[in-house]
Short mmCIF file of C-alpha atoms and ligand atoms in Angstrom, two decimals:
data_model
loop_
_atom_site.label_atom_id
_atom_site.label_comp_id
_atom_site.label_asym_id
_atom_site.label_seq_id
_atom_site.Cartn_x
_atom_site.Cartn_y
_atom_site.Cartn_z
CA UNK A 1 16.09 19.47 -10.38
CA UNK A 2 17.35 16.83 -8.13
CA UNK A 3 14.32 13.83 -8.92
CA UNK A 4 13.86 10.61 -9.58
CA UNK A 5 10.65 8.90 -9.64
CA UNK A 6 10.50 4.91 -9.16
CA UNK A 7 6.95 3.72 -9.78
CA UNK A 8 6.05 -0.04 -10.44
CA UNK A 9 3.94 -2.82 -8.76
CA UNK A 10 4.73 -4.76 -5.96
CA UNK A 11 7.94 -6.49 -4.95
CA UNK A 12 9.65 -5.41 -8.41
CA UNK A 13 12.41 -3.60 -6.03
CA UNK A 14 11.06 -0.28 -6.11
CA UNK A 15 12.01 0.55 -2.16
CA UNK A 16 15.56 -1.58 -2.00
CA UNK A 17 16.41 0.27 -4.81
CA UNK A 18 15.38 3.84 -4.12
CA UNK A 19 17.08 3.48 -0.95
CA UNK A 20 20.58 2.67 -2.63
CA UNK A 21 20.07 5.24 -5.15
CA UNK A 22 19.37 7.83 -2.85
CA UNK A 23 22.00 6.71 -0.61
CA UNK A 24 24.69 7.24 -3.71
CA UNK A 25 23.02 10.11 -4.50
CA UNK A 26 22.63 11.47 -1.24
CA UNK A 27 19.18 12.91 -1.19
CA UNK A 28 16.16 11.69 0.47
CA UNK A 29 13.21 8.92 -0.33
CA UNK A 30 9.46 9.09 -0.66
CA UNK A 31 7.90 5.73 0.45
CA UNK A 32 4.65 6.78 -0.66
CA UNK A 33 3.23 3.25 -0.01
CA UNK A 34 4.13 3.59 3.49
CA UNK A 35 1.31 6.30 3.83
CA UNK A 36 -1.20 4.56 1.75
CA UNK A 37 -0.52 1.75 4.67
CA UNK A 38 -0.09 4.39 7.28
CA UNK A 39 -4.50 4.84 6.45
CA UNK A 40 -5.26 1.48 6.33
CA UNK A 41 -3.39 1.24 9.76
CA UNK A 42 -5.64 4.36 10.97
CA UNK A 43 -8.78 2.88 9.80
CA UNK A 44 -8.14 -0.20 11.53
CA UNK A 45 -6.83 1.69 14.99
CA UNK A 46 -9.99 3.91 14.79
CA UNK A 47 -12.41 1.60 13.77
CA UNK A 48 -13.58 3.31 10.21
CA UNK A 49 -15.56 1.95 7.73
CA UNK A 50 -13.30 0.88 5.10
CA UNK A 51 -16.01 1.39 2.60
CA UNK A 52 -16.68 5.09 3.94
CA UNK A 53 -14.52 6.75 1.77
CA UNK A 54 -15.25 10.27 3.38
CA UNK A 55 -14.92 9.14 6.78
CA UNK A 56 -11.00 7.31 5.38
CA UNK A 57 -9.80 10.63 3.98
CA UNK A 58 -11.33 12.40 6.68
CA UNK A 59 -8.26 10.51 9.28
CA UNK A 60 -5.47 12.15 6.98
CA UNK A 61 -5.43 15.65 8.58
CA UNK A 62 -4.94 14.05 12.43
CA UNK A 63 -2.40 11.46 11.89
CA UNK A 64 0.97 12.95 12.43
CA UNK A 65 3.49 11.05 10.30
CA UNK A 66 7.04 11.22 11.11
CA UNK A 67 9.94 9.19 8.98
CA UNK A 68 13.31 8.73 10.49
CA UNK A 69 15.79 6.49 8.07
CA UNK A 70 13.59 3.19 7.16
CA UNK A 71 11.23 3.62 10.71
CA UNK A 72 7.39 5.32 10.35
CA UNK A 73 5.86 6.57 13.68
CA UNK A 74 2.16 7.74 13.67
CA UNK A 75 1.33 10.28 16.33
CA UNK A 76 4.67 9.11 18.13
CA UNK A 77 4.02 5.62 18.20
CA UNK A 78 6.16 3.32 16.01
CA UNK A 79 4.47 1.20 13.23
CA UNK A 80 7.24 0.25 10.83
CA UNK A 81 6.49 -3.55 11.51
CA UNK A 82 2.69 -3.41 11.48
CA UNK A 83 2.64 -1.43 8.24
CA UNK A 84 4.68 -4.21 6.23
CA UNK A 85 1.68 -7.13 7.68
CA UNK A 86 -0.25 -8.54 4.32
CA UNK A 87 -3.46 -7.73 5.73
CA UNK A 88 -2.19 -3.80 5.48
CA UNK A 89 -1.47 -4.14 2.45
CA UNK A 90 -4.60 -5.22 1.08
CA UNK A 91 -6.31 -2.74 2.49
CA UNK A 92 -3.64 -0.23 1.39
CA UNK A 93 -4.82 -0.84 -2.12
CA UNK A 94 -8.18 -0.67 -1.45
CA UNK A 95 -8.16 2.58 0.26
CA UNK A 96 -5.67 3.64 -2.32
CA UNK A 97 -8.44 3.76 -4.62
CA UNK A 98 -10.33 6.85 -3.48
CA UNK A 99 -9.55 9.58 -5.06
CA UNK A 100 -10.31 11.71 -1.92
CA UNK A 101 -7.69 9.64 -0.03
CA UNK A 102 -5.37 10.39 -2.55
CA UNK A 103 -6.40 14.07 -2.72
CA UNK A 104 -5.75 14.45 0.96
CA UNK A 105 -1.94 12.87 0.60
CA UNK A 106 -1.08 14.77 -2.45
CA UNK A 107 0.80 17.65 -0.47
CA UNK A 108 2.30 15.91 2.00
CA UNK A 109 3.88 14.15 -0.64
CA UNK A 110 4.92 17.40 -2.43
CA UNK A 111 6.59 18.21 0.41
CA UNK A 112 9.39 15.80 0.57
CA UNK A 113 11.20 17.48 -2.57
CA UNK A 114 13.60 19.69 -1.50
CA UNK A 115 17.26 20.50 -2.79
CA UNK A 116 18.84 18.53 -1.31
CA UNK A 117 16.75 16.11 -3.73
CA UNK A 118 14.13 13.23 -3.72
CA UNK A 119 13.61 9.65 -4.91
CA UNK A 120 10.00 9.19 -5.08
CA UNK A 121 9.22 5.53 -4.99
CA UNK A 122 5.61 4.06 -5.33
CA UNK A 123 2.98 4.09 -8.06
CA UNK A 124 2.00 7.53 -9.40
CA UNK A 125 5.56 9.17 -8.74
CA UNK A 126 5.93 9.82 -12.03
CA UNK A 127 2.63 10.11 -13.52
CA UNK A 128 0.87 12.32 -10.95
CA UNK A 129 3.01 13.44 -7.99
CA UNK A 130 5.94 14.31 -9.88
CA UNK A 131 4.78 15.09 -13.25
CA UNK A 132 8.34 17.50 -13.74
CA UNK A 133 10.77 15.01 -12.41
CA UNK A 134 13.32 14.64 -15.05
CA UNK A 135 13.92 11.06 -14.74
CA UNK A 136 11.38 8.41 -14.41
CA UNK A 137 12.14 4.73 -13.94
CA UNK A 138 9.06 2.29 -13.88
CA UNK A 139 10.28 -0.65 -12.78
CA UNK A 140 9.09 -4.21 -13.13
CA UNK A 141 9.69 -8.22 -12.84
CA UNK A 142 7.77 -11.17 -13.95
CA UNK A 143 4.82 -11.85 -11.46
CA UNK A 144 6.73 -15.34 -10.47
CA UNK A 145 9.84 -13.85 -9.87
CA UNK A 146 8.40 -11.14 -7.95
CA UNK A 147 6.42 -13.90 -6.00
CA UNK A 148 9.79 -16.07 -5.48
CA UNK A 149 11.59 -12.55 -3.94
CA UNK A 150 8.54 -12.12 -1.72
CA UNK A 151 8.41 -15.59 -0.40
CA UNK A 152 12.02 -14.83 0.42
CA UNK A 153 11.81 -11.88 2.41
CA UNK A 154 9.52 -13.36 4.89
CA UNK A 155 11.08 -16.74 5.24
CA UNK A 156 14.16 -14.37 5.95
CA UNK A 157 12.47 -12.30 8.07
CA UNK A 158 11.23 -16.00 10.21
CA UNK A 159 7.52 -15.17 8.88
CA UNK A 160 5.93 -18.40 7.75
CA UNK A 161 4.88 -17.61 4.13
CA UNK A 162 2.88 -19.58 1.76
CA UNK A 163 4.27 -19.49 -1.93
CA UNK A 164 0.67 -19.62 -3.73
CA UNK A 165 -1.10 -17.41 -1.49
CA UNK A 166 1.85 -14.45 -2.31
CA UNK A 167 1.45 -15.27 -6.13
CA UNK A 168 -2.24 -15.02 -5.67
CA UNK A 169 -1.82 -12.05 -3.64
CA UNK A 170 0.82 -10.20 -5.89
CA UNK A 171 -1.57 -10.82 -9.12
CA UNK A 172 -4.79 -9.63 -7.41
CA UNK A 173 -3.55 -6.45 -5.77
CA UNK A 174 -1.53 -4.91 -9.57
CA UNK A 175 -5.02 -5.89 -10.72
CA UNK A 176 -6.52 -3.68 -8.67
CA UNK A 177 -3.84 -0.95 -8.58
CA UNK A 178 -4.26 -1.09 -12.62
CA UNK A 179 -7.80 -0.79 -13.18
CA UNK A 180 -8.25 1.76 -10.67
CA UNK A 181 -10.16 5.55 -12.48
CA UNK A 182 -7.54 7.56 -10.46
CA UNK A 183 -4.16 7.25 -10.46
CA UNK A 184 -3.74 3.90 -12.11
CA UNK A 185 -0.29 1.87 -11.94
CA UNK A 186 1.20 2.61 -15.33
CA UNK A 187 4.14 4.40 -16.93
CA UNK A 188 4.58 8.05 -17.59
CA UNK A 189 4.61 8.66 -21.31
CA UNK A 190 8.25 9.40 -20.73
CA UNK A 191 9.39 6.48 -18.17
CA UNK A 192 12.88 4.03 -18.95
CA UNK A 193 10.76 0.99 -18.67
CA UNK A 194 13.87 -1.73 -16.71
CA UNK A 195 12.67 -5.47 -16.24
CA UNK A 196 14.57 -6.40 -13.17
CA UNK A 197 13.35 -9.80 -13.93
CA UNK A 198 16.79 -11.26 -14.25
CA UNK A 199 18.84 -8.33 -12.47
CA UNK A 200 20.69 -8.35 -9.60
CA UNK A 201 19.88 -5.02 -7.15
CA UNK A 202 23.11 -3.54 -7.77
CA UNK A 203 22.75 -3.76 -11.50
CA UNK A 204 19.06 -2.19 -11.64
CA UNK A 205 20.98 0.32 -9.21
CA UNK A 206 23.64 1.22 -11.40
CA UNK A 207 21.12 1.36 -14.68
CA UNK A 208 19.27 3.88 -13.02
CA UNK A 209 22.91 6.24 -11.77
CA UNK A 210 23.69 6.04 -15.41
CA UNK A 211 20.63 7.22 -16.62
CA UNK A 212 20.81 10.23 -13.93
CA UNK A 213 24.49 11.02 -15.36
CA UNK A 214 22.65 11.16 -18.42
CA UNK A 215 20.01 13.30 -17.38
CA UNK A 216 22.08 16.08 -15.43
CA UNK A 217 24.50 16.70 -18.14
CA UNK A 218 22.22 17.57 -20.55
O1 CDP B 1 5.70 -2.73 -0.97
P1 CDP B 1 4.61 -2.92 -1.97
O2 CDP B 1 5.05 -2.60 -3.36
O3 CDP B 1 3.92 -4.24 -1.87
O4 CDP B 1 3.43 -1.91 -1.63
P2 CDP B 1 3.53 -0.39 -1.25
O5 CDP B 1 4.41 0.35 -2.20
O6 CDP B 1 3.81 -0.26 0.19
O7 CDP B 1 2.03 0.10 -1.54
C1 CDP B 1 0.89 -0.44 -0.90
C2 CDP B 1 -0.34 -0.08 -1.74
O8 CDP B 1 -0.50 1.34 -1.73
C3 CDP B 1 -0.24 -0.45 -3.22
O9 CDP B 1 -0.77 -1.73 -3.52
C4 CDP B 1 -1.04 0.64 -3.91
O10 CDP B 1 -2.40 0.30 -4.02
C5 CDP B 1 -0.95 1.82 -2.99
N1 CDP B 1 -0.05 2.86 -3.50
C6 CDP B 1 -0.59 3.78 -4.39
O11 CDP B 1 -1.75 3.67 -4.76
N2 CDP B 1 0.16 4.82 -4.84
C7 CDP B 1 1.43 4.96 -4.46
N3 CDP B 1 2.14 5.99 -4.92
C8 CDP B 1 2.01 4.01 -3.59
C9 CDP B 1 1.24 2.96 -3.12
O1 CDP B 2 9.31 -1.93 -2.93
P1 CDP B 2 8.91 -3.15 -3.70
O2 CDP B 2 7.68 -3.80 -3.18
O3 CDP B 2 8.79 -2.88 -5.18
O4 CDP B 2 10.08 -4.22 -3.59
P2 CDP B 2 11.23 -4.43 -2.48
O5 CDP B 2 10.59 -4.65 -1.15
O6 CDP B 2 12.26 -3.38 -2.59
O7 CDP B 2 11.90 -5.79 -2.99
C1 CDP B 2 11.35 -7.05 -2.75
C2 CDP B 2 12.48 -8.05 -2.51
O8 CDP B 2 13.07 -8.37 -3.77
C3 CDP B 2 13.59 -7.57 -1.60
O9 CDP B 2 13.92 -8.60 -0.69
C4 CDP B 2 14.76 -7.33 -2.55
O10 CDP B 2 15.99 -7.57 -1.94
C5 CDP B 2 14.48 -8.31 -3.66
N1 CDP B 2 15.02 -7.92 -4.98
C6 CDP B 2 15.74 -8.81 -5.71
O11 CDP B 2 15.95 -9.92 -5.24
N2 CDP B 2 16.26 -8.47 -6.94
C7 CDP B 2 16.01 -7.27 -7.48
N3 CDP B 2 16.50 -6.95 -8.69
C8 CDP B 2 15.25 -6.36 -6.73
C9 CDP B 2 14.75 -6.72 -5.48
#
């Protein structure tokens, strides 16, 4: 079975690196964070009660989610730039939470394995999504260092970013994606923990080929 599940918290690399992997591999990639961000994007567009759990899950069903390369469109309009605001994020996580939220994605993210094959990247790839997948990689980085590559990206991006605020930020949200009942960020019994801490993309990158060349041979 062609799978690979990333899973890890925030800004450890997950999505840079499932994209290269894939790319080598030539299969596709799950960015299940980008639909945990697609409903906090709904429930701010429709005006939901983010406490309403019900009424959150209840969005799923209508929103027609298309992915083409590294763009997201939501009932044809294109969101790719609004989904990767802080704000979205937040709320990400604390929709994220509900397990009927999560109920109502769990197909759709079923769906993206095919043969062709499937790097799943997010938080529960391994553990809940792809229980079968016959290499897991949970991936993670010191919470500074995670911070620093954060702080980068926006500053790269022109965003004006505030160092503290990320750290803060970063620390608060694997807090809440780790204590959650359902779901919670952690590795499958049978991950390859990697601490990219001090590694390059391309080396985390190649870790994870060689661990696949492993994996299929056996
Ligand atoms: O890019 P970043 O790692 O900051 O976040 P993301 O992967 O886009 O995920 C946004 C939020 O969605 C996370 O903080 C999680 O709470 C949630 N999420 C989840 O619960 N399960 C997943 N498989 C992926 C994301
Ligand atoms: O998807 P996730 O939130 O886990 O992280 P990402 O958005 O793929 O990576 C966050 C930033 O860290 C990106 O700008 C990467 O280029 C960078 N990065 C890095 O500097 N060194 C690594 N070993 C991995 C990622």
């Amino acid at each position: 079975m062609n799978l690979i599940t990333i899973d890890g918290p925030s800004a450890s690399g997950k999505g840079t690196v499932s994209h290269l992997v894939a790319q080598h591999l030539g299969w596709d990639v799950l960015d299940s964070g980008a639909l945990y961000r697609i409903c906090a994007y709904a429930v701010l567009e429709y005006g939901l009660n983010a406490d309403d759990e019900q009424a959150v899950a209840a969005v799923i069903p209508d929103l027609v989610i298309r992915f083409d390369v590294d763009r997201v469109y939501v009932n044809d309009q294109e969101v790719s730039e609004q989904l990767r605001l802080e704000h979205i994020g937040k709320l990400a996580s604390k929709v994220a939470a509900y397990p009927a939220v999560r109920q109502a994605l769990l197909d759709l993210q079923r769906s993206f394995l095919t043969n062709k094959g499937l790097v799943g990247d997010g938080r529960d790839m391994g553990t809940v999504i792809f229980p079968q997948a016959p290499l897991k990689i949970f991936l993670i980085a010191d919470v500074n260092e995670r911070a620093k590559r954060r702080y980068k990206q926006l500053v790269e991006k022109g965003i004006d970013a505030d160092f503290e605020a990320i750290l803060l930020d970063l620390q608060k949200r694997d807090e809440q994606d780790m204590n959650r009942a359902v779901a919670p960020l952690k590795p499958a019994d049978d991950a390859i923990v990697i601490d990219s801490s001090y590694m390059g993309i391309q080396a985390v990158v190649d870790r994870i080929l060689g661990h696949w060349e492993q994996v299929r041979v056996k």
